[in-house]
PDB file of C-alpha atoms and ligand atoms in Angstrom:
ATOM      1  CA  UNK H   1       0.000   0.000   0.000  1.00 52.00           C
ATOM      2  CA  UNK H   2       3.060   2.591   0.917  1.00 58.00           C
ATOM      3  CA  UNK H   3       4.715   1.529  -2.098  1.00 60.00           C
ATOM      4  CA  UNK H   4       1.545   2.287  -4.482  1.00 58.00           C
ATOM      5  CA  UNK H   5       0.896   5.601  -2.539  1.00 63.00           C
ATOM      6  CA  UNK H   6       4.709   6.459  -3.145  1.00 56.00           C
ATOM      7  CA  UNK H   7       3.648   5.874  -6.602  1.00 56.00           C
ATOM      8  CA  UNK H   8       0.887   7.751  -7.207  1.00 66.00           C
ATOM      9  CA  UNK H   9       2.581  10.894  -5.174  1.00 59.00           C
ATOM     10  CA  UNK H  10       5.184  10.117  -8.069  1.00 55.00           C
ATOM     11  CA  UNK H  11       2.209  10.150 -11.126  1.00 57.00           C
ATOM     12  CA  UNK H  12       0.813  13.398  -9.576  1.00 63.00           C
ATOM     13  CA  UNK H  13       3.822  15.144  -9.811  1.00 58.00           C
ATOM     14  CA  UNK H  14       4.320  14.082 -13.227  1.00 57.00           C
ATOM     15  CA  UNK H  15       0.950  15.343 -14.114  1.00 55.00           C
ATOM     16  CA  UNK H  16       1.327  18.844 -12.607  1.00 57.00           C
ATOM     17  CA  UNK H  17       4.572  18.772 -14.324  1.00 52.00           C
ATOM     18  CA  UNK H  18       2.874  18.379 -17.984  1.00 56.00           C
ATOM     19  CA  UNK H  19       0.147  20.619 -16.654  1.00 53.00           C
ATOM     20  CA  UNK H  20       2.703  24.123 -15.741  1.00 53.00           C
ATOM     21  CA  UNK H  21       4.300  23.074 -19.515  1.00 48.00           C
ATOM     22  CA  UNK H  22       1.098  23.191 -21.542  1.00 48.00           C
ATOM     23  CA  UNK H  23       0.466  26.479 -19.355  1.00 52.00           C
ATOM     24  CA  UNK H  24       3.905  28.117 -20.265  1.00 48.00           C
ATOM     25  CA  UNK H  25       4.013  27.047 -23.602  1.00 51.00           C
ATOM     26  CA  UNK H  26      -0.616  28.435 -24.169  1.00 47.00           C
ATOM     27  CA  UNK H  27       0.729  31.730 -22.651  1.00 51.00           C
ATOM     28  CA  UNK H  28       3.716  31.858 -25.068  1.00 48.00           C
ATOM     29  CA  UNK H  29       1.697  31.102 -27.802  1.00 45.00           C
ATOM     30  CA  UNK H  30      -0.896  34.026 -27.223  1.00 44.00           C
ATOM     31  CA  UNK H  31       1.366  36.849 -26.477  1.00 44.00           C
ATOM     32  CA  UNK H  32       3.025  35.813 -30.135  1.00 42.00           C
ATOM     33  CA  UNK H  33      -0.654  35.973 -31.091  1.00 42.00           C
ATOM     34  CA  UNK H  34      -2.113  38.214 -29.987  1.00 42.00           C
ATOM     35  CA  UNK H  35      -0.601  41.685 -30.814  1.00 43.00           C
ATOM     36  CA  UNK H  36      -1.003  44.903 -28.745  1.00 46.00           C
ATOM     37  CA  UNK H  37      -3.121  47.070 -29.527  1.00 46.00           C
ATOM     38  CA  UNK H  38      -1.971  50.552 -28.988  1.00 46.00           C
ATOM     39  CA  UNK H  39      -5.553  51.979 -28.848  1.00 44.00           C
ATOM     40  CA  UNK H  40      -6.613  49.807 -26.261  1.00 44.00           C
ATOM     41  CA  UNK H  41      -4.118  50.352 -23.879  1.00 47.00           C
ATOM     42  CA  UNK H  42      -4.802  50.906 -20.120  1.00 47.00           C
ATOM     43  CA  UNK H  43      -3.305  51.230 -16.666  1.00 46.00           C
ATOM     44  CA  UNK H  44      -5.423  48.668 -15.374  1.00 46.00           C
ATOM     45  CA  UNK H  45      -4.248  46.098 -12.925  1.00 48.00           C
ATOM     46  CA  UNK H  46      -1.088  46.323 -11.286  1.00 52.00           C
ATOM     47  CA  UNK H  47       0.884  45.594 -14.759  1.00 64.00           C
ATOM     48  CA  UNK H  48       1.586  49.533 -16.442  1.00 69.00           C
ATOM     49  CA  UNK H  49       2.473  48.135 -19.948  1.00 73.00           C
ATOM     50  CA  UNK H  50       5.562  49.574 -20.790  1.00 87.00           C
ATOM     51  CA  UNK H  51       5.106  52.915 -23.064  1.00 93.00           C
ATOM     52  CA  UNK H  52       7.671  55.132 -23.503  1.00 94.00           C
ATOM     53  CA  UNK H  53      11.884  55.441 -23.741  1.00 93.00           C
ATOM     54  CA  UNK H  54      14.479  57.617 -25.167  1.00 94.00           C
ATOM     55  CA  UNK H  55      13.894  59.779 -28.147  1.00 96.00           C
ATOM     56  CA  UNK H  56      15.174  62.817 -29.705  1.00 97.00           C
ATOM     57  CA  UNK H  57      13.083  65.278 -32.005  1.00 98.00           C
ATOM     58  CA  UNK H  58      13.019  68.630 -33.023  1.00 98.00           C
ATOM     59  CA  UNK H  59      10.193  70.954 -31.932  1.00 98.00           C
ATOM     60  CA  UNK H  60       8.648  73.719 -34.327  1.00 98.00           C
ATOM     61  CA  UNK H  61       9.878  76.186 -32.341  1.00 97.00           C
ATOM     62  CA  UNK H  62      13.139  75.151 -33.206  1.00 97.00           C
ATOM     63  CA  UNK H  63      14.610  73.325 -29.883  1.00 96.00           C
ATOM     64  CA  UNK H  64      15.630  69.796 -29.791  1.00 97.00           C
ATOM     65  CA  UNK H  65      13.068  67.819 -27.287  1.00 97.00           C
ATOM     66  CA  UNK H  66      14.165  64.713 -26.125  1.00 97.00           C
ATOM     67  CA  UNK H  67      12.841  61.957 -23.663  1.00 95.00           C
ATOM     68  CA  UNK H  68      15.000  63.731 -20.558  1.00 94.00           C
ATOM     69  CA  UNK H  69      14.364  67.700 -21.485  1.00 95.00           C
ATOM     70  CA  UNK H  70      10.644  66.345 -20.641  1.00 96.00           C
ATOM     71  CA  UNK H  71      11.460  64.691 -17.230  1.00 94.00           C
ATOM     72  CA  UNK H  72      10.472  66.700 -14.248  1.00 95.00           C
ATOM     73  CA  UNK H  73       7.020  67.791 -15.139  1.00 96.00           C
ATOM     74  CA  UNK H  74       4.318  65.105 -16.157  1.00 97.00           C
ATOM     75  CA  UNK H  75       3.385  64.752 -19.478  1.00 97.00           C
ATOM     76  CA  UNK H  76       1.243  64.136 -22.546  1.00 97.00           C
ATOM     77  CA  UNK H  77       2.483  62.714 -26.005  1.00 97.00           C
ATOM     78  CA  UNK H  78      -0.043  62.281 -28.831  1.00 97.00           C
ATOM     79  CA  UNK H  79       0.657  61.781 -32.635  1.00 97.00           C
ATOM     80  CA  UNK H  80      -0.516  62.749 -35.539  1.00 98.00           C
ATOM     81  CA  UNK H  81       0.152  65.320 -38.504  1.00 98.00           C
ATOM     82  CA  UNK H  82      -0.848  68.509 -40.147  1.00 98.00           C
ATOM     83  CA  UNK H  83      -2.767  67.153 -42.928  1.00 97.00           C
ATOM     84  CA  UNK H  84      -5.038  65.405 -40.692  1.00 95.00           C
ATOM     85  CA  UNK H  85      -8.618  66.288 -41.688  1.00 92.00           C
ATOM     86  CA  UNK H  86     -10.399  65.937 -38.907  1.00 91.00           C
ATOM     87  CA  UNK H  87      -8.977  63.845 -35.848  1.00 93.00           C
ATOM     88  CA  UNK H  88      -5.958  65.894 -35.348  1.00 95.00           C
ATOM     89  CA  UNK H  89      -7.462  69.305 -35.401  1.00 96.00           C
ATOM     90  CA  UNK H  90     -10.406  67.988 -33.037  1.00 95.00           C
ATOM     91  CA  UNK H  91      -7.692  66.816 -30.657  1.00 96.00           C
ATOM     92  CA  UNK H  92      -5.501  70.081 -30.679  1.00 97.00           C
ATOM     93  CA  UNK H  93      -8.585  72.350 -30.647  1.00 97.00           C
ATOM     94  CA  UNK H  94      -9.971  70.323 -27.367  1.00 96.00           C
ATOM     95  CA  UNK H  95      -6.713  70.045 -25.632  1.00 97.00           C
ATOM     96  CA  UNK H  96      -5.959  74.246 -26.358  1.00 98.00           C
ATOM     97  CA  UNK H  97      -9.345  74.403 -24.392  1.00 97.00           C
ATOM     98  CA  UNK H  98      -8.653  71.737 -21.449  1.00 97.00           C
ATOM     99  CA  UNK H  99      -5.406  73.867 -21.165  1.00 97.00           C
ATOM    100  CA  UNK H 100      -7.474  77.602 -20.954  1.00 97.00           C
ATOM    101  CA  UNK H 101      -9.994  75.172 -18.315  1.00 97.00           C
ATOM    102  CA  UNK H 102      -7.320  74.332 -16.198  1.00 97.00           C
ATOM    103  CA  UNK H 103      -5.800  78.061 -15.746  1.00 95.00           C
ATOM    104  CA  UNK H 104      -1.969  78.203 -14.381  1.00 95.00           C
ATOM    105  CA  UNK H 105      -2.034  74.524 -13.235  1.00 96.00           C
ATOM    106  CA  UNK H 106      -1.572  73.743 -17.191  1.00 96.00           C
ATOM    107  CA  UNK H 107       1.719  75.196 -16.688  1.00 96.00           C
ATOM    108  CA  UNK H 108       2.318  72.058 -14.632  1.00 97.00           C
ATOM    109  CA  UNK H 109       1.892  69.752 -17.727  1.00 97.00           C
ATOM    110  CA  UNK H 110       4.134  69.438 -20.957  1.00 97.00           C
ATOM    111  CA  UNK H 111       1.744  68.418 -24.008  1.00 98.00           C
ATOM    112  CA  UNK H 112       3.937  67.258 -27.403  1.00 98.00           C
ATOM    113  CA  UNK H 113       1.862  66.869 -30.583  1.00 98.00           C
ATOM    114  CA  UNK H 114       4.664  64.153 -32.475  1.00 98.00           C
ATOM    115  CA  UNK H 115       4.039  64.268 -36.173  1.00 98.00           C
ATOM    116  CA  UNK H 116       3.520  60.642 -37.807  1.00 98.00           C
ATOM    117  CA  UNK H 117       4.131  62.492 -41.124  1.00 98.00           C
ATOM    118  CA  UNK H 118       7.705  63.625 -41.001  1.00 98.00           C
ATOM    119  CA  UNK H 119       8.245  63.912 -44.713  1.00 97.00           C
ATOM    120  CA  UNK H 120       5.611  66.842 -45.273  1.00 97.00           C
ATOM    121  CA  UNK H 121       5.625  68.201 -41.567  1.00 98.00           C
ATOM    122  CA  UNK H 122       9.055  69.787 -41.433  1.00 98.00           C
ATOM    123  CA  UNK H 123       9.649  71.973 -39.007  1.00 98.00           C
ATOM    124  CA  UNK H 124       8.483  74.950 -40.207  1.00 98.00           C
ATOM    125  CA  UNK H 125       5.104  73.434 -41.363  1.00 98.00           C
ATOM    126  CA  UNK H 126       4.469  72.246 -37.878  1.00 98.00           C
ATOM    127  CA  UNK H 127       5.253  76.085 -36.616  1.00 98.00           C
ATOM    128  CA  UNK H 128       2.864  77.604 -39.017  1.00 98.00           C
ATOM    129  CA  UNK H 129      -0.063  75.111 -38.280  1.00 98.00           C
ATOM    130  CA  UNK H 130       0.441  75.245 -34.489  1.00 98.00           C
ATOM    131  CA  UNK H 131      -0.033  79.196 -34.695  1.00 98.00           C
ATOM    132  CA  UNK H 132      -4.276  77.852 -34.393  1.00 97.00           C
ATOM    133  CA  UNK H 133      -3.471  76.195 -31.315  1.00 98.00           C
ATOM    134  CA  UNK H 134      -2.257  76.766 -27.374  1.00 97.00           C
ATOM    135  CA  UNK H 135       1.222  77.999 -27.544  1.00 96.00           C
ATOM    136  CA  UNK H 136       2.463  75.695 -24.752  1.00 95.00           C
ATOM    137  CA  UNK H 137       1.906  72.843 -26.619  1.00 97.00           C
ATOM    138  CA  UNK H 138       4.839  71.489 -28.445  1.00 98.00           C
ATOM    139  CA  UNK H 139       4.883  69.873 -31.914  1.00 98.00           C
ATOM    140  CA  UNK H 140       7.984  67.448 -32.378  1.00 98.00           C
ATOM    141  CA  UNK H 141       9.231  66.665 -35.629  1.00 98.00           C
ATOM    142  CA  UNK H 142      13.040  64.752 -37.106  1.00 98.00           C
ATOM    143  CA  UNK H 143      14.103  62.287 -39.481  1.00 98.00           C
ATOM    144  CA  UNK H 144      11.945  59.265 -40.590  1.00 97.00           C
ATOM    145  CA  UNK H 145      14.145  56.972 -38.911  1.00 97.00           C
ATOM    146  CA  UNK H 146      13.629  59.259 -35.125  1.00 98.00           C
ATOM    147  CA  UNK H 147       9.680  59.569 -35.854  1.00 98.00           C
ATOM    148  CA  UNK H 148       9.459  56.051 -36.255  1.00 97.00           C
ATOM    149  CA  UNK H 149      11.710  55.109 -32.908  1.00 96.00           C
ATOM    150  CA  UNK H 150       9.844  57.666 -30.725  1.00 97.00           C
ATOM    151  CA  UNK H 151       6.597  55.156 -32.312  1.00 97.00           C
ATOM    152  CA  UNK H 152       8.147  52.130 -31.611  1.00 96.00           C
ATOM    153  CA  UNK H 153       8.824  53.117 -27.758  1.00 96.00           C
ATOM    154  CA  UNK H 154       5.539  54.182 -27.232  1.00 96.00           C
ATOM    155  CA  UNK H 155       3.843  51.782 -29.242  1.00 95.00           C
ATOM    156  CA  UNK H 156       1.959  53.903 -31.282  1.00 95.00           C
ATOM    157  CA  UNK H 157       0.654  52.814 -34.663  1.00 94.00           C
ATOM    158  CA  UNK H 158       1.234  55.075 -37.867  1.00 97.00           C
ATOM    159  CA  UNK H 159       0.540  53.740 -41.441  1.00 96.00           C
ATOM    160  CA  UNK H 160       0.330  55.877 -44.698  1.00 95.00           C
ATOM    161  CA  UNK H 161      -2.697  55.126 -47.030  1.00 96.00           C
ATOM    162  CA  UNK H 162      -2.516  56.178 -50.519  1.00 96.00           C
ATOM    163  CA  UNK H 163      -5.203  57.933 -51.763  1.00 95.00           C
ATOM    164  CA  UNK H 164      -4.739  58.227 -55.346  1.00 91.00           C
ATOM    165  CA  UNK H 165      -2.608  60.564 -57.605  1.00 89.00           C
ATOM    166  CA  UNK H 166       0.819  60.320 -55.386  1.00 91.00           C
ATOM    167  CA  UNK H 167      -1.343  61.610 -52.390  1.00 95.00           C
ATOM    168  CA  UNK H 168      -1.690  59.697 -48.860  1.00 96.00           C
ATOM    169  CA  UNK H 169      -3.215  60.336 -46.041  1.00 96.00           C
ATOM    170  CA  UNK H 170      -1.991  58.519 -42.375  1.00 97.00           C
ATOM    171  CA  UNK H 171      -3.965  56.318 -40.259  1.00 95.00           C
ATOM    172  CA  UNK H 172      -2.274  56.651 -36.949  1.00 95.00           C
ATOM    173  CA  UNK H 173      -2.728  56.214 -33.135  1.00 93.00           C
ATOM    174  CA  UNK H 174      -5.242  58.914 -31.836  1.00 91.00           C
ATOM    175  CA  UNK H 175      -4.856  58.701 -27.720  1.00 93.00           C
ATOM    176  CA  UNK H 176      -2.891  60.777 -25.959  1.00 96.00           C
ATOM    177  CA  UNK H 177      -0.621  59.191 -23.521  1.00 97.00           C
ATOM    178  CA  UNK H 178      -0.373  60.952 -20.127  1.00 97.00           C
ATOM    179  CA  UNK H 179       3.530  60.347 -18.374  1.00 97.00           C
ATOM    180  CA  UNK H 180       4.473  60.815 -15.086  1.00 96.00           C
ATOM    181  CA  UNK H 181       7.257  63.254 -14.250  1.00 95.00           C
ATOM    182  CA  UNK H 182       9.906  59.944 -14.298  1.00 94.00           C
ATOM    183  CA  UNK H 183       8.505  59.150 -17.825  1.00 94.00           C
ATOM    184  CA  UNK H 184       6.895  56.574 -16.840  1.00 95.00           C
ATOM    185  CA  UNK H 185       3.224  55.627 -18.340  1.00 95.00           C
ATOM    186  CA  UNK H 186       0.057  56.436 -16.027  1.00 95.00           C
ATOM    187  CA  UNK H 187      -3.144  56.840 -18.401  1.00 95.00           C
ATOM    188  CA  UNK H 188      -4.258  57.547 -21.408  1.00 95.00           C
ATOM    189  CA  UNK H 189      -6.656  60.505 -22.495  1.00 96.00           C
ATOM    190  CA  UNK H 190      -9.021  60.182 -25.201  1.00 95.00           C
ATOM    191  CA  UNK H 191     -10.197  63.150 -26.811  1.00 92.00           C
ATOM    192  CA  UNK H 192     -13.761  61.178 -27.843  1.00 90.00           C
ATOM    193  CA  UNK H 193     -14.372  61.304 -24.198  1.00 93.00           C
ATOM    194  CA  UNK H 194     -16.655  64.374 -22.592  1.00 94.00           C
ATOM    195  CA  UNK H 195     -14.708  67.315 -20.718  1.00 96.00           C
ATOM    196  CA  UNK H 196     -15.209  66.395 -16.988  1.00 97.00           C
ATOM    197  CA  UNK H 197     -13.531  62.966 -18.252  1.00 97.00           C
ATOM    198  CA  UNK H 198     -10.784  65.165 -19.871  1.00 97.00           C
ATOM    199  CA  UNK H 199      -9.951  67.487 -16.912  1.00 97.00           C
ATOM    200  CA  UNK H 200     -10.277  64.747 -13.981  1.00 97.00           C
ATOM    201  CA  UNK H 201      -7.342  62.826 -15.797  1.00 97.00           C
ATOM    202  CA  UNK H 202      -5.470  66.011 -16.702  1.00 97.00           C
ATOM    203  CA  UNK H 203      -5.889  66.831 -12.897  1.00 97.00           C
ATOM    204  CA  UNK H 204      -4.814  63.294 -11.599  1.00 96.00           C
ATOM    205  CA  UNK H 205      -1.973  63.175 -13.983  1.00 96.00           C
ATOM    206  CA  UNK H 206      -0.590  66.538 -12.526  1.00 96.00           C
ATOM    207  CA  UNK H 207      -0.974  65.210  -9.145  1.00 92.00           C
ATOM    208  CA  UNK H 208       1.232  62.246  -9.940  1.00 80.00           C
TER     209      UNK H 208
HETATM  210 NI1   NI O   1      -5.036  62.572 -37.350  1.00 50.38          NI
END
């Protein structure tokens, strides 16, 4: 009876064995799988997925902007690009007025409007359109190769459609990400969502 309890103890183990290999292999097999998806991303859960890293861009008012000029102050990063028709100039146009609603604490916050469209918005594009728009906000531009890093780190999605005639348009990641003062991801803001919604994250993010 020992012998064939010794056994079976022996057979158990075995099976939870095989069991924690099918489980680490499933969960291998779904993160290749399934792929992040930039506009769904949360701070939910005690897991912050990891958004953000070194870059180094140019800003339209002519000063280079990179990952550690922005440490010290929390802030927002959003992307898109001046030929946008409609989602970037609703964005810019609601965050200039978040930033009039939330007086001299806006100072507190550092908003950069990166361009997903570096080969039309050159610098001084990006300072012409931005004359519409809160002057504190800062639109980054650079090479193809740094716009497409700075996308990589914060795992934004860009993608240019062509739209006939040698023309394109870009589909592109339309949240803002809000940062913490270390760089560090805390929240996103989504300008679909009403003001109150808005202003409570801009006022939690400049708490943080
Ligand atoms: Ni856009």
């Amino acid at each position: 009876m020992r012998r064939l309890r010794v056994v079976q103890g022996i057979l158990w183990a075995g099976v939870a064995v095989a069991l924690a290999v099918v489980a680490i292999a499933l969960s291998g097999v779904l993160t290749r799988f399934v792929p992040a998806r930039p506009d769904t991303v949360t701070s939910a859960g005690s897991g912050r997925p990891q958004v953000g890293g070194p870059f180094r861009l140019v800003s339209h008012t002519g000063v280079e902007v990179t990952d550690s000029t922005l440490r010290g102050k929390p802030f927002g990063m959003f992307f898109g690009f001046t030929h946008c028709p409609d989602v970037c100039p609703t964005a810019l146009i609601e965050l200039t007025e978040r930033l009039k609603e939330l007086g001299s604490d806006a100072d507190g916050i550092t908003f950069v409007f990166v361009t997903v469209d570096p080969e039309r918005d050159t610098r001084e594009v990006l300072a012409s359109y931005m004359q519409s728009f809160d002057p504190r906000i800062l639109a980054l531009t650079g090479t193809s190769e740094e716009v497409a890093a700075i996308l990589k780190a914060y795992k934004a999605y860009a993608r240019k459609v062509p739209t006939g005639s040698g023309n394109y348009t870009m589909d592109h990641t339309a949240l803002a990400y809000l940062m913490d003062r270390k760089g560090a991801f805390r929240n996103t803001l989504d300008f679909h969502e009403n003001k109150e919604v808005q202003l409570a994250k801009l006022r939690l993010a400049l708490r943080e």
